[in-house]
């Protein structure tokens, strides 16, 4: 058995889709983390920034790509390049700022200087020390292999053989980004919120689809009217220590959820627009614009759940995009890009911004509550005994009839764990180092989940 075959066999036991069980080691094993860095984050198309963040020549934004950082730079001809932020002399970062505007990048170690396109244009001591023998053209900054934008969302990949961005995203990934792009003319509010959670990145990623937890985790947010409440929990509901029903509320369930699963691991999961509106949610006015209706299509227009572009970009209903940036098996940086509609009134912009920063980010009500769960779940993956207790993703297992329509593969069902399982099944294929063609085939939805 080759090393890759042994790995594939191990991964098949770690993610058991038939039983709906996950081995906790995938959240703690340093070798798995290394594989994630090389086989997912150095291969997949990754969201880098929005074009509105770098409108002028010389504008740049530093974005994470696995263990590398790239400088996404607006060029003289208005095109965009993404340069790896490491000096080709001795490796120092050539830029220490997270964003800004420059004429060139001068390394602070010995002063090698690179232009906006990454060409080495200045070497201190070129004549006196190097005797004019250094060929500057040989030492440009490295670049991503491919860079493309979808409606202003800039993505990059280190893999020259990756399919075009539009194909990678497919209808489900594109619909996910349309949830922001089709609101009208949008731009990123200056200042990306970044903070650190002691969690494995996958807990934060899969929680995107978890509509089982709000009724418990976010009970305080419900109590203050921040998120909608509906019917009481069923008889299997949570109880106090004395056995009394908590009387907690839940989002509507019966057949009011839509799950979309898609190639390469993208997914959308959560309630329908109708279900959210039934609880008083009024956040969809923008979707009634004819242009938005045309872009979303009849199926997409019903979606009010959470889209997730594999591996780590979550788009919220409130026009934010979050990156879950893995730093180690137990540490994740969370980045929040917050969007505003340029043509909205100042009052409307203020209202949206207030809702955005009160929900997510370091001061966000919801994410503080979520972060506690993820940190504890991560911690328990290290326990001598607890690490051997498999995780369960059995809700709706085997009952998810997939309907193929309009380029989408969707399941209509009560609250379920289909999208989480889909994410881990796809994750497993990425980690096996599967070729692009096979990866696409093996992550093409079938008839049931
Ligand atoms: S490491 Fe950058 S100039 Fe030496
Ligand atoms: Fe949550």
Coordinates of N, CA and C and ligand atoms in Angstrom, one line a residue, residues 207 213 218 370, ligand 2:
X207 N -20.3 25.2 11.3 CA -21.4 25.9 12.1 C -22.2 26.8 11.2
X213 N -28.5 24.8 16.5 CA -27.9 25.4 17.7 C -28.5 26.7 18.1
X218 N -28.1 30.6 21.2 CA -28.4 32.0 21.0 C -29.7 32.4 21.8
X370 N -21.1 31.6 19.8 CA -20.6 30.5 19.0 C -19.2 30.1 19.4
Ligands
LIG2 FE1 -24.4 30.7 16.0

